[in-house]
Every structure is written in C-alpha cells, then in structure tokens.
Coordinates of C-alpha atoms and ligand atoms in Angstrom, one line a residue:
X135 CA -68.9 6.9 -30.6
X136 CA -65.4 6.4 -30.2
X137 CA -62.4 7.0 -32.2
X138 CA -58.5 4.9 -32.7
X139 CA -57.4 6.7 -29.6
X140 CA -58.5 3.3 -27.9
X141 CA -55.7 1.3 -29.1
X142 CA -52.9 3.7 -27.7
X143 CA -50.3 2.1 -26.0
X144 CA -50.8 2.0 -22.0
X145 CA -49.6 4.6 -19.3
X146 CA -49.2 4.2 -16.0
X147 CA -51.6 7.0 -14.9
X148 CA -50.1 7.0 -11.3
X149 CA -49.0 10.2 -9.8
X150 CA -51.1 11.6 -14.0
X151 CA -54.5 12.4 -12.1
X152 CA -53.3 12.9 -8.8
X153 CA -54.9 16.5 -9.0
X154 CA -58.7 17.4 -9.3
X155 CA -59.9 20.0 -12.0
X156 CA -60.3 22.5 -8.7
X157 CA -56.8 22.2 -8.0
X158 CA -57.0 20.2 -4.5
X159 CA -54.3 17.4 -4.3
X160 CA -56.2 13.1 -3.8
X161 CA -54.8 11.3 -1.1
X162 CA -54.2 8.1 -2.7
X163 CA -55.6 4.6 -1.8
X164 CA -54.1 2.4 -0.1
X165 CA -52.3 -0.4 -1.9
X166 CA -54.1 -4.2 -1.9
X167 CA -51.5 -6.1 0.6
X168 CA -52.1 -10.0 0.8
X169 CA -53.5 -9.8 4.3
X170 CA -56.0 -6.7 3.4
X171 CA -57.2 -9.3 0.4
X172 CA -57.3 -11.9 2.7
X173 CA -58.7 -10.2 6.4
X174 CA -60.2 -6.5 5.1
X175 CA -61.5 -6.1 1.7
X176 CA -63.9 -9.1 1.7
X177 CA -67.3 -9.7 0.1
X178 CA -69.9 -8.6 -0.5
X179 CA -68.8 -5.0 0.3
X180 CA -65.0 -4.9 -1.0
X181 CA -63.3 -6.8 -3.8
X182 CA -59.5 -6.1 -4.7
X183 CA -58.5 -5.7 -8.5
X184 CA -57.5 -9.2 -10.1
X185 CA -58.4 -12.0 -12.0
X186 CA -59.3 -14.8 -8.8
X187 CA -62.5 -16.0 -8.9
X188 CA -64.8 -14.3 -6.7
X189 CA -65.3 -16.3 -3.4
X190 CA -62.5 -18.7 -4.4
X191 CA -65.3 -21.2 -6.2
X192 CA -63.3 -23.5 -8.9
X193 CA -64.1 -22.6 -12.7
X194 CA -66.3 -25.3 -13.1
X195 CA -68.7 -24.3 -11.0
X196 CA -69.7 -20.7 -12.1
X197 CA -71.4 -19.3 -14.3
X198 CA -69.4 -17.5 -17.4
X199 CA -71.7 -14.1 -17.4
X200 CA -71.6 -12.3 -20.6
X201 CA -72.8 -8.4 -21.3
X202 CA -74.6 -6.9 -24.2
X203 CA -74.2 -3.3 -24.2
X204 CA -75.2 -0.5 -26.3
X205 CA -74.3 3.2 -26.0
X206 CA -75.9 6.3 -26.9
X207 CA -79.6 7.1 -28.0
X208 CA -82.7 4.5 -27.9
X209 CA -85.0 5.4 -30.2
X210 CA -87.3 4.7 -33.1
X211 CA -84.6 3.9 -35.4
X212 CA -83.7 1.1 -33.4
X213 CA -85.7 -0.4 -31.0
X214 CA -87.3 -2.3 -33.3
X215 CA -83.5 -4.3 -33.9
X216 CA -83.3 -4.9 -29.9
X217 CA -86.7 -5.9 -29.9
X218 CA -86.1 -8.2 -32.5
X219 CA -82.8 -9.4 -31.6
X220 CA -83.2 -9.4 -27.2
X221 CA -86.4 -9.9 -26.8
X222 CA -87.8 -13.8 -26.3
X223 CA -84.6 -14.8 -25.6
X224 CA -83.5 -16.8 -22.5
X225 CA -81.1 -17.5 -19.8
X226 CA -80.8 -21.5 -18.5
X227 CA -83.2 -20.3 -15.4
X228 CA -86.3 -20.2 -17.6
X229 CA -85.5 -16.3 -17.8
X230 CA -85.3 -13.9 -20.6
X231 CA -81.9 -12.0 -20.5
X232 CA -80.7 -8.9 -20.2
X233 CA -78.9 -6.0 -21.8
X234 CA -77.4 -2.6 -20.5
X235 CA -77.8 0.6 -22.0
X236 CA -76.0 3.6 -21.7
X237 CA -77.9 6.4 -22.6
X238 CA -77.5 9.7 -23.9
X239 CA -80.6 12.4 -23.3
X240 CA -80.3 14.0 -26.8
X241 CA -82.7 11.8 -29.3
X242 CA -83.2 9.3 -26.5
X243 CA -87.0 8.2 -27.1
X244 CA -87.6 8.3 -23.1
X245 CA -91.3 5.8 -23.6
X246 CA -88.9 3.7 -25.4
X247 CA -86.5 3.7 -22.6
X248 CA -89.4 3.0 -20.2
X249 CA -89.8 -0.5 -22.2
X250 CA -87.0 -1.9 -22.4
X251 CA -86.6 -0.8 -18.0
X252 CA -89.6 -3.2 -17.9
X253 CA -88.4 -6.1 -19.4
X254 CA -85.3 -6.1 -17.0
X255 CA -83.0 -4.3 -18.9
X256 CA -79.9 -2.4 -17.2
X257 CA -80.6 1.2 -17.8
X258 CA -77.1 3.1 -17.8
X259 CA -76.3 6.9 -18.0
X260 CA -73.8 7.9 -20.6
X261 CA -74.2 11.7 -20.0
X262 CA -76.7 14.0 -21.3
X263 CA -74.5 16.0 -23.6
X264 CA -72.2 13.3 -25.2
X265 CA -69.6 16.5 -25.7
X266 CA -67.8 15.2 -28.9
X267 CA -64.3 16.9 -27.5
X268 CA -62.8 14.3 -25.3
X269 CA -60.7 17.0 -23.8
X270 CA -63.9 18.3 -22.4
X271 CA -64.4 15.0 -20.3
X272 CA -61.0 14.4 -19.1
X273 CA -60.9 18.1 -17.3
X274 CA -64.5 18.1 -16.2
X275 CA -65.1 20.0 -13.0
X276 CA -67.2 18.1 -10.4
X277 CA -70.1 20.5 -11.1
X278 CA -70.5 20.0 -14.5
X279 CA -69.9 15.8 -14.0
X280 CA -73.0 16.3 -11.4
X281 CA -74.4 18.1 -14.4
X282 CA -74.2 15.6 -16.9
X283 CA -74.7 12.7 -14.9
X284 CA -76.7 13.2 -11.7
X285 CA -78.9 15.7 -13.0
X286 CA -79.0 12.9 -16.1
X287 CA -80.5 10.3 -13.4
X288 CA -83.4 12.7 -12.5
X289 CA -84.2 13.3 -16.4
X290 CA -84.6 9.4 -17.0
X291 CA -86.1 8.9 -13.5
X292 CA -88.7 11.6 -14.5
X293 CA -89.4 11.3 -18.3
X294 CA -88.8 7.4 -18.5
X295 CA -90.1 6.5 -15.1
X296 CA -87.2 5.0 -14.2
X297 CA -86.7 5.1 -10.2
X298 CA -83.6 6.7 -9.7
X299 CA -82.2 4.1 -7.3
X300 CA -82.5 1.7 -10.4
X301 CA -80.4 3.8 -12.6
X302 CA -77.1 2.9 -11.0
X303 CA -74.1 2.4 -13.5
X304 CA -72.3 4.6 -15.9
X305 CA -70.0 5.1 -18.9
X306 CA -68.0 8.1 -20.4
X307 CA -68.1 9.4 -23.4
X308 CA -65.5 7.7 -26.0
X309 CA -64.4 6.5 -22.8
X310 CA -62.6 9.2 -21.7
X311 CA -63.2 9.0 -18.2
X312 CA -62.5 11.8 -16.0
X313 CA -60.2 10.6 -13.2
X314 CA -61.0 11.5 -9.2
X315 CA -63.8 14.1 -10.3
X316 CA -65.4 11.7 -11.8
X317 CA -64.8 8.5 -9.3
X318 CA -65.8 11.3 -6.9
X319 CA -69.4 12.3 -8.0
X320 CA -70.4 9.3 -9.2
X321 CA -69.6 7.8 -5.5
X322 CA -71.4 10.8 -3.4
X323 CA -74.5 10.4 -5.9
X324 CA -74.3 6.4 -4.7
X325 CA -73.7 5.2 -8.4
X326 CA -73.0 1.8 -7.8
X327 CA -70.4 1.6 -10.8
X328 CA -68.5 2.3 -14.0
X329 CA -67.7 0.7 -17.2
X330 CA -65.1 2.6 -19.6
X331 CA -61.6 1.5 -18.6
X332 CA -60.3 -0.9 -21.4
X333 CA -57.5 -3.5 -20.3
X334 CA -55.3 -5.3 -22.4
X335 CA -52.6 -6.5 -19.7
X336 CA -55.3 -8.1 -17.7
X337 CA -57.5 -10.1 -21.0
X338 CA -56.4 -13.8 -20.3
X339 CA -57.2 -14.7 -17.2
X340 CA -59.6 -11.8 -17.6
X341 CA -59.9 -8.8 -14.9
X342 CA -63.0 -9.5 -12.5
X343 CA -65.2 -6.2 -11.6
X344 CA -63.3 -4.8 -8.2
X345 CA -64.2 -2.1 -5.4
X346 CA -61.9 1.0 -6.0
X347 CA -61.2 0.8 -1.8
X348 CA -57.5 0.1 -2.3
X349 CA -55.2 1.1 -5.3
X350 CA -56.4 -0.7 -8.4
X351 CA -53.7 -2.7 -10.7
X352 CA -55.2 -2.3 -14.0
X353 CA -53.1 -0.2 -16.8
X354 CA -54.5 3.1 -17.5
X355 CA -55.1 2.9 -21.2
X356 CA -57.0 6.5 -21.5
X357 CA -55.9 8.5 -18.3
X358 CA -56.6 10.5 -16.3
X359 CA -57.3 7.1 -14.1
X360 CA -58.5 7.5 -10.7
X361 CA -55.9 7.1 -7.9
X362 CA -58.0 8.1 -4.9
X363 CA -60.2 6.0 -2.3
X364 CA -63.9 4.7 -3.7
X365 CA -65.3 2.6 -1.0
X366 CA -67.4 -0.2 -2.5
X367 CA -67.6 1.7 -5.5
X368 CA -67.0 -0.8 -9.0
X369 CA -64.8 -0.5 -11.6
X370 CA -66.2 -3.0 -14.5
X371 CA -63.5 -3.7 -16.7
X372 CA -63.7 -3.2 -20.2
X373 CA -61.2 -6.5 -21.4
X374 CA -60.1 -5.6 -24.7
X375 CA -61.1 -8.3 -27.8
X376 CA -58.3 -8.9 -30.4
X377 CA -59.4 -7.9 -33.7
X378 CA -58.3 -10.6 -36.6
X379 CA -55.1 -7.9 -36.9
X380 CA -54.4 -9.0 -32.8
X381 CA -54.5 -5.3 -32.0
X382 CA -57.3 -4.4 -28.9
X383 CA -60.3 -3.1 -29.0
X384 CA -62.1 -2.2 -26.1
X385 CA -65.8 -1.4 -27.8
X386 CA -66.4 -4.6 -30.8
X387 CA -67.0 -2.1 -33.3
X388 CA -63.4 -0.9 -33.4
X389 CA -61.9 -4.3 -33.8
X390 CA -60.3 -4.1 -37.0
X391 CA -60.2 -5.3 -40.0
X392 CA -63.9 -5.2 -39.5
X393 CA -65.8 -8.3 -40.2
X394 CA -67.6 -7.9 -43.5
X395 CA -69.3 -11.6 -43.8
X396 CA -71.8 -13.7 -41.0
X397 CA -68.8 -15.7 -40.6
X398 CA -66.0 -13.1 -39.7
X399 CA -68.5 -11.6 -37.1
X400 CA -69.2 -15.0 -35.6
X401 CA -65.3 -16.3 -35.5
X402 CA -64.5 -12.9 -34.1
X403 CA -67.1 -13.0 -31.3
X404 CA -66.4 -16.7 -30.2
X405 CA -62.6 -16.5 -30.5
X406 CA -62.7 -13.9 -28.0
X407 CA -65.3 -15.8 -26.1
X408 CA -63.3 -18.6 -25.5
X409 CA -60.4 -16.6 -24.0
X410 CA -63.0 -16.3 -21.4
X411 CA -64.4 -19.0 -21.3
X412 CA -61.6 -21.3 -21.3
X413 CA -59.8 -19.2 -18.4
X414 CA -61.4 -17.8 -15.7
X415 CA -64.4 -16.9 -16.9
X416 CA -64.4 -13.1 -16.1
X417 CA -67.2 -11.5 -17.4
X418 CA -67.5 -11.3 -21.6
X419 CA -68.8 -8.3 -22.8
X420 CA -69.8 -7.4 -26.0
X421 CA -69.9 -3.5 -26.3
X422 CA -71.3 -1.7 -29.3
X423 CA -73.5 0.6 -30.9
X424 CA -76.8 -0.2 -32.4
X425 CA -75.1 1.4 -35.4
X426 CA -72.6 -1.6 -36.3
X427 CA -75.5 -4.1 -36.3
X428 CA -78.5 -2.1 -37.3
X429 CA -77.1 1.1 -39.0
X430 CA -76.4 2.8 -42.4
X431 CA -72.3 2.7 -41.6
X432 CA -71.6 0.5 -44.6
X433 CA -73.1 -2.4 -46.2
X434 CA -72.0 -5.3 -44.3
X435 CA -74.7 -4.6 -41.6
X436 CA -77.2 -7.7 -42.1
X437 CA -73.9 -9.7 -42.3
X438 CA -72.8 -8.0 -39.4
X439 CA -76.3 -9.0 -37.9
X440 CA -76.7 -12.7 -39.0
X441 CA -73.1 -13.3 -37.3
X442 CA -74.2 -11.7 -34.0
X443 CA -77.8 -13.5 -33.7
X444 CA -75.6 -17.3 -34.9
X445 CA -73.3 -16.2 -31.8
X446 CA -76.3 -15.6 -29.4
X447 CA -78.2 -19.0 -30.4
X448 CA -74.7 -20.4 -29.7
X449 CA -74.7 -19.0 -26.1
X450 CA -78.4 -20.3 -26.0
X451 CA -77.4 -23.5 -26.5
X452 CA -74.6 -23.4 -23.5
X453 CA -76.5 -23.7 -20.0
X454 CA -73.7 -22.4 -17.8
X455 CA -73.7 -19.0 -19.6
X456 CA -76.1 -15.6 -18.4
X457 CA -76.7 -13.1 -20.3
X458 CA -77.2 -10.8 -17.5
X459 CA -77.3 -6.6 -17.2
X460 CA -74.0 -5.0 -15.2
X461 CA -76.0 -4.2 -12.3
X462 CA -77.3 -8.2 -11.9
X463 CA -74.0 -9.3 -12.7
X464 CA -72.3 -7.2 -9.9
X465 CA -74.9 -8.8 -7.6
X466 CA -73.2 -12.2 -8.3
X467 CA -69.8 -11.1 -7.8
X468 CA -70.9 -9.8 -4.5
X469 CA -72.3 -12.6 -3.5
X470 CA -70.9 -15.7 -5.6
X471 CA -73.0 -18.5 -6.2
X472 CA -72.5 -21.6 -7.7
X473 CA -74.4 -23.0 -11.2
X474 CA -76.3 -25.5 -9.1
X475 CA -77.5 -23.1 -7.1
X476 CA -78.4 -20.0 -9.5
X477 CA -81.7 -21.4 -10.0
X478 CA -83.1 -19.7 -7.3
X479 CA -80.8 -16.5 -7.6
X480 CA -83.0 -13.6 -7.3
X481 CA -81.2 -11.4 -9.5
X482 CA -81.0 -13.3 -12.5
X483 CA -84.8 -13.6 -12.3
X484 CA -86.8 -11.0 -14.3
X485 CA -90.6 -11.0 -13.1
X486 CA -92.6 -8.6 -14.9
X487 CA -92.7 -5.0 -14.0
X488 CA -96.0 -2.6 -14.9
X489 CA -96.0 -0.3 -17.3
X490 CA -95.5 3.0 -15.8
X491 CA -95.7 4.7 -18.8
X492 CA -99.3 4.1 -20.7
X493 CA -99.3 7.5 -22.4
X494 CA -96.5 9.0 -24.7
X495 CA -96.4 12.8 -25.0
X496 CA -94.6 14.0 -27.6
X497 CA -92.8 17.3 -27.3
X498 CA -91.6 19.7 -29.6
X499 CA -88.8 22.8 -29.0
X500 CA -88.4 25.9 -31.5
X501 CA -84.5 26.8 -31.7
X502 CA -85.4 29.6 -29.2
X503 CA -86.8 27.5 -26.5
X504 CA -83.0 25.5 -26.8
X505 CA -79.8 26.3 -26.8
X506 CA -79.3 25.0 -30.4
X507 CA -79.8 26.3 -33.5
X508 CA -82.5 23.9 -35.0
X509 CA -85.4 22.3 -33.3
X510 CA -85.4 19.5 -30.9
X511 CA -88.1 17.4 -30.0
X512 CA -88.4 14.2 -27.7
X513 CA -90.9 11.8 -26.3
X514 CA -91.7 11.4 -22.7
X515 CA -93.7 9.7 -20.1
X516 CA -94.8 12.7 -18.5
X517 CA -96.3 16.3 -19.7
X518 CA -94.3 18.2 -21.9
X519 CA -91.7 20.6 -20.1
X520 CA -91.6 24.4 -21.2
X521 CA -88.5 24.4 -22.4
X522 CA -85.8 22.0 -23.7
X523 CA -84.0 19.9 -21.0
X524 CA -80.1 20.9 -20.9
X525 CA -77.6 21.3 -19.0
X526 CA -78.3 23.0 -15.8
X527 CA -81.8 22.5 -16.3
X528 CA -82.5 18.9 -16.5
X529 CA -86.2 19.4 -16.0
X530 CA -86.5 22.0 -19.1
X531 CA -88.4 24.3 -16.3
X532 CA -89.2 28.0 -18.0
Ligands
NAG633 C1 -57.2 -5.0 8.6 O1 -57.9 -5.9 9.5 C2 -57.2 -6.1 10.7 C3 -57.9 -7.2 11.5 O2 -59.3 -7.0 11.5 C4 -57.1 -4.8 11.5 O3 -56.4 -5.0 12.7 C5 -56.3 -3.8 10.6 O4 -56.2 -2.6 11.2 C6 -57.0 -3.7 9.2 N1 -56.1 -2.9 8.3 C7 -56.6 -1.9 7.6 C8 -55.5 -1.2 6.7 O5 -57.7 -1.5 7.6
NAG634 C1 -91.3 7.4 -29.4 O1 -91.9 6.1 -29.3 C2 -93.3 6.1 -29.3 C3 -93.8 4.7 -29.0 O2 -93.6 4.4 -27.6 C4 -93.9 6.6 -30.6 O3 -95.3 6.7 -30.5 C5 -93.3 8.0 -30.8 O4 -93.7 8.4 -32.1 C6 -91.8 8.0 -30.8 N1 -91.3 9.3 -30.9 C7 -90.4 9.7 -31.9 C8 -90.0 11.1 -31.9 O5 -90.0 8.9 -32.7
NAG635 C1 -66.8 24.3 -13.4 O1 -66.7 24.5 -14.8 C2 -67.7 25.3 -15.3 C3 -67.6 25.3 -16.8 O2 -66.3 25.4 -17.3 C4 -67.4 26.7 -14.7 O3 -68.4 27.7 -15.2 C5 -67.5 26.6 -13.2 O4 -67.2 27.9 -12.7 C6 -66.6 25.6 -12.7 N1 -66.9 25.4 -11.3 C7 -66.0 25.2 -10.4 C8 -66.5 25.0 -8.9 O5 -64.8 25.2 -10.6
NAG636 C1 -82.9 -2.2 -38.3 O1 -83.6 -3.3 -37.7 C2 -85.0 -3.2 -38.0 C3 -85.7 -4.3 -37.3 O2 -85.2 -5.5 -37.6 C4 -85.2 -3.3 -39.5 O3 -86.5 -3.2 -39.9 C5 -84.4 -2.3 -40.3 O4 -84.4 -2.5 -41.6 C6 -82.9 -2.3 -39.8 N1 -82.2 -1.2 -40.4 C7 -81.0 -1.3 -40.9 C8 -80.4 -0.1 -41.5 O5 -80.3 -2.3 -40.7
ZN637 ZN1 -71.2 7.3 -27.0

C-alpha cells in the first residue's frame, strides 16, 4: 500500500533528520573517502554506497540476482497465487527459488507464513500495525519502532515458528521510513537490513546494497533519511523502474500508465530488466503486492498475471540469473562469488526444513478482547492467546 508520494522529486535529506523524535542531536557518519573504500570498509563486514561490483569481479562473471517481493498480509486469499506462481520453480543450481515477504500481523494467516519459511522463503517484517498515516512513521519514537517491529519478530517467531534470528530484514510502511530512530532500533535488535529507500539518481549502473558505516550517497527520495553511523547494518536499494510514461516507480505497481495486456506487463518488466542486466547487474527487484497480480483492483489482473509468469519462464531460461530472497542475496554481496563457482554456494541452496507447524489453531476475538471495533480472528501455530495480539502486547497475554 502506497500512494503517488513515491514519485516526488528528490531532497537532499542531509542536515532533514539530523534530530531523533526524543530530541537528542545524531552525530553524523563519517563520509566514504577513497582510502576508507579501499583500506577500512572492506568485505564481508563493510561495503560503501555505489554501483562497483562487489569484490571488483568483471560483469561477466556474476550472477545478475533478482528479488520477488510482496508486502503486507499472507493469507488464504492468496497463497494459493504464490503457490501457484513460486513454487516448482528453479534457480540454475538445481534449486527452487526464493521470494521475500514483508509482513503485516493484522490478517496475516501465521500457519501460512510457517509454509512458505519452509520452502526457503525470506520472511520480512513490515510492522504489525501498517498505520495508514505516513506521518505516523516518519516521527515514530524509538519505543513504539521497537513496538512495531521487534515485538513484530517475537509474534512471527512465536505463532509462525519462525526462529527469530531468521527474521532479519524489514520494510516501512508506504515506505516512509523513519530516519535515525528507525536505523537505530532496527540495528540494536541485530536486523541485518532494510529495503524502502527508492533511487532514481543511482538506476543505471544500479546502486549495490551498502553498510550504513560511513555517510551513504543515495538521494533521499522520502526523508527523513538516516544520517547517523550503522555499522554493518544494510541499506537494500529500492532502484526505481520507469513506467512506459519514464516517470519512477519504486514498488511495480505504481508504474504508470499501468499495463492492461500480457504484453505491456512483460515489456515493462524486461525493459527494466535489461537496465540491469546490461550494466552492472545490481540486484533487480520486482516489488509488489499480491493485489496487482492476484486481486480484485481492476480487470486486467490475469493479464497482469500471464505477463509476470512469461517474464519468470524468461528468467528460467537464463542460467546466470538467481532468484534469490534479500537475506541470501546479501550473503553474496558479502562474500562475492563467481558463476562458476555458485554451484556449491551454500546460500543459494534451499534443503528442506520440517514442518514446525502440524496443527493450525484457529483463534477468534470479540471487539472487547481488541482494541477495534469489530472482531478479529487469526490462525496460529501455537494455542490460542487470551486476547488479541497488539501493540504493546505482542503475545495477546490477558
Ligand atoms: C583506516 O585504516 C587505517 C589503516 O588500517 C588506519 O590507520 C586508520 O586509522 C583507519 N581510518 C579510519 C577512519 O578508521
Ligand atoms: C489459515 O490457513 C490454514 C491452512 O494452513 C487454514 O486451515 C485456515 O482455515 C486458514 N485460516 C483462515 C482464517 O483463513
Ligand atoms: C513514544 O511515543 C508514544 C506514543 O506517542 C508515547 O506514549 C511515549 O511516551 C513516547 N516515548 C518516549 C520515550 O518518548
Ligand atoms: C488468485 O489466484 C488463485 C490461484 O491461482 C485463483 O484461484 C484465484 O482465482 C485468483 N484470484 C484473483 C482475483 O485473481
Ligand atoms: Zn504495505
């Protein structure tokens, strides 16, 4: 969910966010010199914002790694669409790929959640309120970011089965990130990264994921950025598409005019593709909702769909590109490995895991035992809480 605000023009967020919500001042990083690139912010541990190729390896011989992403609630309505379309699908190392989700807790089918966790997905937080006021998230104290996203970690960790330390990216609302308070909790908590900074000055040669040790140079497209000091805590570029009307768009499903036809979709996807993949190869991500492909938005949808699937078989086809979750990708840029090697790259693999989660409880909430005013319910791994799980009470304890 995400609104136009996305395509406003970019502002140097510098000297913007210098302030936390409590009032205390943020030293700034450092700026990137040539010899702290070159002698102190070196791999795997510290990467400097730009578009070189991690460990200096030539184009040729990596990888082009592309992200499927999907944001807000898993549940019944569409799992069936990500089994359909993910599922049986595979990488050139014999294994199947991998999406990233970033999850909401409201409607969030949490035994749902635990499958796709199994079969390798990237499990993501995306808050457990999803306020709709973006005003709300770009002045969010640090107690109510721990709130919505560390005390989100323990929800998914306990009703999904999810171990927390496998729960380890995020992104913000309508991308309205939240400057230092948010780069600040999400590094204490040891989140290993974000993804909700769109770039349009840095799309062709594309902006690699960077560490957030020294000042970053992307634009600030929706501040308040984050000037202060991150150690070996990622920033995952969102690198805006062009929409057929050569505006940006950081999230597919605000590329405008929006494709109506199998056709539109495919161009769309593989003209942006190949601004990627005919440059450096930063990492292509296609960010959306389930709503765009497998929704009741307008009746393009099975269009929408066909063009998407014709684009995946395409990728299929290409055996230097991975379809790999964030987290697997970030594990490359860390440690860079050639295609002739990625064979036996651990972290593209996806053995099995067990299923954690062999019994679904489902759990229903009168209006009094929430803070709404109409029912919720909600479908967990584990015994029904007494109340509904909110804010400040993650477990839904009485
Ligand atoms: C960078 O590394 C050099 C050599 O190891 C060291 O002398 C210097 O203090 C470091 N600079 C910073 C800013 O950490
Ligand atoms: C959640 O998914 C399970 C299947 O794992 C299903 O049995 C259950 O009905 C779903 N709950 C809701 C509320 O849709
Ligand atoms: C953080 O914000 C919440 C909600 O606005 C407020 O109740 C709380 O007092 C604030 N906490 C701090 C430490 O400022
Ligand atoms: C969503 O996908 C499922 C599985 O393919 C399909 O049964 C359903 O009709 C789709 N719904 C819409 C609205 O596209
Ligand atoms: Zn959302």
């Amino acid at each position: 969910m995400f609104g136009k605000r996305l395509l406003l023009v970019t502002t140097l967020c510098v000297g913007y966010a210098a302030v936390l919500a409590s009032g205390q001042s943020v030293t700034p990083a450092p700026p990137c010199t040539d010899q702290i690139r070159d002698d102190n912010c070196t791999l795997p541990a510290c990467r400097c914002s730009g578009n070189d190729i991690p460990g200096n390896l030539a184009v040729t011989t990596i990888p082009q790694l592309v992200f499927l992403t999907f944001d807000d609630a898993v549940a019944i309505q569409n799992i069936d669409f990500y089994r359909q379309v993910l599922y049986n699908r595979n990488n050139p190392n014999g294994h199947s790929i991998t999406a990233t989700f970033f999850v909401t807790h409201e409607y969030t089918n949490y035994t749902l959640l635990h499958e796709l966790y199994r079969l390798g997905h990237d499990i993501a937080l995306h808050s457990m309120s999803h306020n709709p006021l973006t005003s709300y998230w770009a002045r969010l104290n640090q107690t109510m970011w721990r709130a919505e996203v560390v005390d989100q970690r323990q929800q998914l960790s306990q009703f999904a089965r999810i171990p927390a330390a496998e729960i380890k990216g995020f992104r913000a609302p309508f991308l309205q990130i939240g400057g230092d308070d948010m780069y600040t909790v999400l590094k204490q908590a040891n989140f290993q990264w974000e993804c909700s900074r769109p770039t349009l000055n840095f799309r062709k040669p594309g902006l690699w994921p960077y560490t957030n040790d020294y000042i970053s140079s992307q634009d600030c497209q929706i501040a308040p950025c984050p000037v202060g000091e991150y150690k070996g805590f990622w920033t995952v570029p969102m690198i805006d598409m062009l929409g057929d009307n050569n505006e940006g768009c950081a999230m597919v499903d605000t590329c405008t005019p929006v494709p109506e036809t199998a056709d539109q979709t495919y161009n769309l996807l593989l003209k942006n593709f190949n601004d990627h993949y005919t440059s450096n190869k930063a990492p292509f991500g296609i960010y959306t909702h389930a709503a765009w492909l497998n929704g009741t938005d307008d009746e393009y949808i099975q269009e929408r769909r066909a063009g998407y699937v014709r684009f995946l078989n395409f990728l299929g086809t290409k055996n230097d590109v991975y379809i790999v979750g964030i987290s697997r990708a970030i594990e490359w840029v860390k440690t860079p490995t050639p295609l002739a090697q990625l064979a036996t790259f651990t972290h593209f693999q996806n053995p099995a895991r067990p299923n954690n989660c062999p019994y679904v409880y489902n759990c229903r909430y009168a209006p009094e035992q929430t803070p709404f005013p109409t029912e919720r319910y909600m479908s967990i791994c584990s015994p029904c809480p007494p109340v509904y799980p909110w804010l400040g009470n993650p477990y839904g304890r009485p």
